[in-house]
Coordinates of C-alpha atoms in Angstrom, one line a residue:
X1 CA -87.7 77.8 74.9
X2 CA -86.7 74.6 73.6
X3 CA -88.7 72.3 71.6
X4 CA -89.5 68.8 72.2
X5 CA -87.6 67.7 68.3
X6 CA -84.9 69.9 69.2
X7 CA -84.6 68.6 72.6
X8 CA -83.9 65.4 71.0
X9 CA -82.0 66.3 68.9
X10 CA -79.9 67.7 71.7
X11 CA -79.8 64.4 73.5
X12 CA -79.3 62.2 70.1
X13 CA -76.6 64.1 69.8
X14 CA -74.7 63.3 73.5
X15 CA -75.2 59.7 72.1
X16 CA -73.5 60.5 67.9
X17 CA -70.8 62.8 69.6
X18 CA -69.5 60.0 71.4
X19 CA -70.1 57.5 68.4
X20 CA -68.6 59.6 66.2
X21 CA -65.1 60.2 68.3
X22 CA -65.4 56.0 69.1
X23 CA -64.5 55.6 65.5
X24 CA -62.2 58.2 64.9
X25 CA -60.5 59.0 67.9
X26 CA -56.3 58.5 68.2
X27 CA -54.7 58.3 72.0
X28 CA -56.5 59.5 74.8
X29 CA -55.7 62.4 76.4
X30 CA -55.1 62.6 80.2
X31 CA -57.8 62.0 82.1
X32 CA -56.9 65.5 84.4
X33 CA -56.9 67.5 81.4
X34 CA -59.9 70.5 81.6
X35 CA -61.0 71.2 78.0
X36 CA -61.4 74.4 76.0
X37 CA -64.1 76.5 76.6
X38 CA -67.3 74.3 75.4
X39 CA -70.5 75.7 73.4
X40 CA -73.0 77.6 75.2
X41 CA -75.6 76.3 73.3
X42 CA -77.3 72.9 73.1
X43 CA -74.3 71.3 71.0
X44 CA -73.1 71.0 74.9
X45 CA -74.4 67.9 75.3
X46 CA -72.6 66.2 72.7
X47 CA -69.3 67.9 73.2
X48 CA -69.4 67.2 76.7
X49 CA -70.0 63.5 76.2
X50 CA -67.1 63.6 73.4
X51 CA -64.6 65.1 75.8
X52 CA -65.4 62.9 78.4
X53 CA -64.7 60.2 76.1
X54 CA -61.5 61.6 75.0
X55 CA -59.9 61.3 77.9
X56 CA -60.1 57.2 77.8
X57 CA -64.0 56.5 79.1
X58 CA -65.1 53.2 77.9
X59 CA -68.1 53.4 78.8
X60 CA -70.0 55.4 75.9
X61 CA -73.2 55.2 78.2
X62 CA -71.8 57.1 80.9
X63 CA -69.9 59.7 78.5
X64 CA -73.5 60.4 77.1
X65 CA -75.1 60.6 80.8
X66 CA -72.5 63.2 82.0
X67 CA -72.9 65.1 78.4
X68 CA -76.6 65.4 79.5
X69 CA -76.9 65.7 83.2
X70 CA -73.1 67.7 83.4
X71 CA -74.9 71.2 82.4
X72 CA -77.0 70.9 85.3
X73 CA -74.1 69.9 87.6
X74 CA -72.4 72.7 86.5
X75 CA -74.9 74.8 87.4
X76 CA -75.7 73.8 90.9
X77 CA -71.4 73.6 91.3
X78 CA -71.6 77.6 90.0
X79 CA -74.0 78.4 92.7
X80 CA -72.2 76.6 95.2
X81 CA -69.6 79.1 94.7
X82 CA -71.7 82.1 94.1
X83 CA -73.5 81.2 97.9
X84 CA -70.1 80.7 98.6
X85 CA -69.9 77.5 100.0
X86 CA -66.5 76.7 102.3
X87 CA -64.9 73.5 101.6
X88 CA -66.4 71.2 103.4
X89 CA -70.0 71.9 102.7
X90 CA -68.7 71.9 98.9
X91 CA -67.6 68.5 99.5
X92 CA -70.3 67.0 100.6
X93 CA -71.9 68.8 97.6
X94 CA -69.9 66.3 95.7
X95 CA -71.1 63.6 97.4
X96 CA -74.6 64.4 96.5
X97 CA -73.7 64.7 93.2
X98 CA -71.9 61.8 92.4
X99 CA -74.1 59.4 94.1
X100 CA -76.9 61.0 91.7
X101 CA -75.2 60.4 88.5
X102 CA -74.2 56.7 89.8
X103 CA -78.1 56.1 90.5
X104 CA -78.9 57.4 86.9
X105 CA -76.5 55.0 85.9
X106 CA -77.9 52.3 86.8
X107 CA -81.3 52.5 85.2
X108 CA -80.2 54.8 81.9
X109 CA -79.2 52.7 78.9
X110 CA -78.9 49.6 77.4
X111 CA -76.1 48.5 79.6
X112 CA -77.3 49.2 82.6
X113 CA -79.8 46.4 81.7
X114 CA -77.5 43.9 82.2
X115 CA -74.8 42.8 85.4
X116 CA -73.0 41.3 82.5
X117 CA -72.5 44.2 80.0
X118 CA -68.7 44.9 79.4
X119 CA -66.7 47.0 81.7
X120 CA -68.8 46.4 84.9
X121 CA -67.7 42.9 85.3
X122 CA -63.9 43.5 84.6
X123 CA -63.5 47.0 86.2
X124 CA -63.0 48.0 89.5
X125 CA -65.3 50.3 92.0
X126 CA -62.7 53.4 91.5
X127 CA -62.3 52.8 87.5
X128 CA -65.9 53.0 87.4
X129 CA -66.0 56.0 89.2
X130 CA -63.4 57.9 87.5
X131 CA -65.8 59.3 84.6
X132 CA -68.0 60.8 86.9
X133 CA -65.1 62.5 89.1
X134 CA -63.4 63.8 85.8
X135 CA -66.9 65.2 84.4
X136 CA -67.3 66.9 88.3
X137 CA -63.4 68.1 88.3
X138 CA -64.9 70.3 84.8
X139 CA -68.4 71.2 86.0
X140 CA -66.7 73.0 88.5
X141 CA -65.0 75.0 86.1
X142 CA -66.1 77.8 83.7
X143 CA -64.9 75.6 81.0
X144 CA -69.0 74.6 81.5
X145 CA -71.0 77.3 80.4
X146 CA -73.7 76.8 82.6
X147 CA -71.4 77.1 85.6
X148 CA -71.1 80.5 84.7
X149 CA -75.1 80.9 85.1
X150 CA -75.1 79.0 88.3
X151 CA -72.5 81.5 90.1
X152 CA -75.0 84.3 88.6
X153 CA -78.2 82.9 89.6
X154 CA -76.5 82.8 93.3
X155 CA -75.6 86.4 92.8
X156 CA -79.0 87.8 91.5
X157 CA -81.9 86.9 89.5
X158 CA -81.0 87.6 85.6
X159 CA -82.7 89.3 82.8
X160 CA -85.8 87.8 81.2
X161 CA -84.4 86.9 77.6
X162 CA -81.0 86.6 79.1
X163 CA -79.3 84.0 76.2
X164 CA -77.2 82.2 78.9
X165 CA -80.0 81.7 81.2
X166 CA -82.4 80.8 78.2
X167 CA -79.4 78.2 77.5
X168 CA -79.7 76.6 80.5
X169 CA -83.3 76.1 80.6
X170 CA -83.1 74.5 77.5
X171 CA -80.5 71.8 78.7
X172 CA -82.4 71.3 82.0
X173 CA -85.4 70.5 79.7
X174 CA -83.1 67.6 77.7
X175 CA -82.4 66.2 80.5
X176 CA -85.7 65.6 81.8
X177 CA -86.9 64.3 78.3
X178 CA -84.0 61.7 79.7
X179 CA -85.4 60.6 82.7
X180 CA -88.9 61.0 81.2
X181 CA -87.6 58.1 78.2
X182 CA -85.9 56.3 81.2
X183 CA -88.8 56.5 83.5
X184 CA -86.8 57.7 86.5
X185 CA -88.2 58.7 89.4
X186 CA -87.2 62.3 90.8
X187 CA -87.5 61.1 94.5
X188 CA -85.8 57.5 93.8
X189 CA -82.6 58.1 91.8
X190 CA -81.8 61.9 91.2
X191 CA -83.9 63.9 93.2
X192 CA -81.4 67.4 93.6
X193 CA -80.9 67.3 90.1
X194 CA -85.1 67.0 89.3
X195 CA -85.2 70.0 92.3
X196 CA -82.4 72.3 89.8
X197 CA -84.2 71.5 87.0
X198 CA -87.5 72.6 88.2
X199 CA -85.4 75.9 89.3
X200 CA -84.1 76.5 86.0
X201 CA -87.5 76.1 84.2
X202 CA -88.9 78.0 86.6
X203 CA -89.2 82.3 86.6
X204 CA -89.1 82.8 90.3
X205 CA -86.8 82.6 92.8
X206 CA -84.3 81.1 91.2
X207 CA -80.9 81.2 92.8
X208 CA -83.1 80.5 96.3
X209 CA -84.6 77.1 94.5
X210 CA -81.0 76.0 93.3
X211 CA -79.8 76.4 96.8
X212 CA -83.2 74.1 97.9
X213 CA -81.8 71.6 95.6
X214 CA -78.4 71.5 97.1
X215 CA -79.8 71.0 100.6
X216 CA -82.0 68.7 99.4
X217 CA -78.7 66.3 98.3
X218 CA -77.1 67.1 101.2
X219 CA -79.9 66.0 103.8
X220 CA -79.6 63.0 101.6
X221 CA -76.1 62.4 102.5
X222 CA -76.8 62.3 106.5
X223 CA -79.3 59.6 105.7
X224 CA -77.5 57.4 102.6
X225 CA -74.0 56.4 102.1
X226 CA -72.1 56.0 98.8
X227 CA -72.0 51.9 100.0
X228 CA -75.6 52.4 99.6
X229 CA -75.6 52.4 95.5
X230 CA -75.2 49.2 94.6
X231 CA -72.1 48.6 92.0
X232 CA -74.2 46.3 89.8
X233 CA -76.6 48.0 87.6
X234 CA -80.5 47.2 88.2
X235 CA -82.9 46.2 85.4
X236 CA -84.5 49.0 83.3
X237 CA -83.1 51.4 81.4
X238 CA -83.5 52.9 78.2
X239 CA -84.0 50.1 75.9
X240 CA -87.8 49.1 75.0
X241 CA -89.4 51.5 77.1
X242 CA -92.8 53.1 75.9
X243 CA -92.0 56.7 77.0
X244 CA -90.6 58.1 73.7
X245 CA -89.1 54.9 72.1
X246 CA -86.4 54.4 74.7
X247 CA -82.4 54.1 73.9
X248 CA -83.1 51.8 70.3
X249 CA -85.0 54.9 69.1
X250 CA -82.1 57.1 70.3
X251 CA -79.7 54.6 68.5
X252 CA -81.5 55.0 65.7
X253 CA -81.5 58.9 65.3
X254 CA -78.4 59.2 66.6
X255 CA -77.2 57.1 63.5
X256 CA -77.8 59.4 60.9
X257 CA -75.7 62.3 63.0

């Protein structure tokens, strides 16, 4: 099981990958293009975020969200496909899970403190969007590792000590150290992605408690639209909160990466 220091660690580093390739990146690639296979480990994180970034993201915030909460997409996507989901219900699926990233968005990190921080302002609905529909586009991919565990867990409960399961219990536990330094509220802004995280921690029923979570987002989409998020970020965040030291004390570690 992870630890809490290497659970942060873990989400210190979705933050320094992105810093890092910030200052040293050339052109961006295409925004389309799936990467290599990515670690199954909890270096995902970070190469996740980096990736995402690669492709032309501005927003370094919302690289390092997807780095963090894109192994548990991936492993709600894999299950999709391992219950075998047709197209439409998948659809809706992405719905559920885009809406949920675009509600963490608004209350994780420094800028989504502020209407005014750079790139909400200028950009447009769609160019906001279009992180969170490339990260989706590679969560439903095995390029994710923990896709692969998803389409498993659908399939059949796996081995106690299994390294790829263990893997993605540790990532479902970074990002609720997240939302715990955020604050968020399960029920309020992400509450399929609280429900696969409880499944993934959890020893029972597994593949049954992912598929819980997915009808849990989808009731939601009968009852909310996507018009429902507002564009403008809220007030909160990261920054100054009392749970953990907030975003400064991520900014902090994450400096000496």
């Amino acid at each position: 099981m992870v630890f809490l220091s290497q659970a942060n660690d873990c989400l210190c580093g979705a933050f320094a990958g992105v810093r890092r390739h910030s200052m040293s990146a050339g052109k961006p690639g295409p925004a389309a293009r799936t990467p290599a296979q990515l670690p199954g480990s909890t270096e995902l994180p970070a190469r996740l975020a980096a990736e995402l970034q690669a492709t032309g993201c501005n927003n370094n915030h919302h690289c390092a969200l997807v780095g963090v909460a894109g192994p548990i997409l991936a492993a709600l996507l894999g299950a999709a496909d391992g219950f075998g989901f047709d197209e439409g219900k998948r659809a809706r699926l992405h719905i559920a899970c885009r809406r949920e990233l675009r509600q963490l968005a608004r209350v994780v990190g420094p800028q989504a403190a502020s209407p005014k921080a750079p790139g909400w302002a200028s950009a447009g609905r769609a160019a906001r969007a279009e992180p969170f529909e490339t990260a989706l586009g590679w969560c439903s991919t095995p390029a994710v590792p923990t896709y692969g565990v998803g389409v498993r867990l659908a399939l059949g409960p796996l081995q106690e000590g299994d390294p790829a399961r263990q893997m993605a219990t540790d990532l479902a536990w970074v990002f609720r150290l997240l939302c715990a330094r955020a604050r968020v509220r399960d029920q309020r802004q992400a509450p399929m992605l609280f429900a696969a995280c409880g499944a993934l921690c959890g020893s029972e029923d597994v593949g049954g408690r992912l598929e819980r979570a997915m009808d849990l987002g989808l009731r939601r989409n009968r009852s909310e639209s996507l018009d429902a998020v507002p564009d403008e970020p809220a007030g909160g965040g990261l920054e100054g909160s009392a749970a953990g030291g907030g975003f400064e004390m991520m900014r902090q570690a994450s400096a000496g990466f």
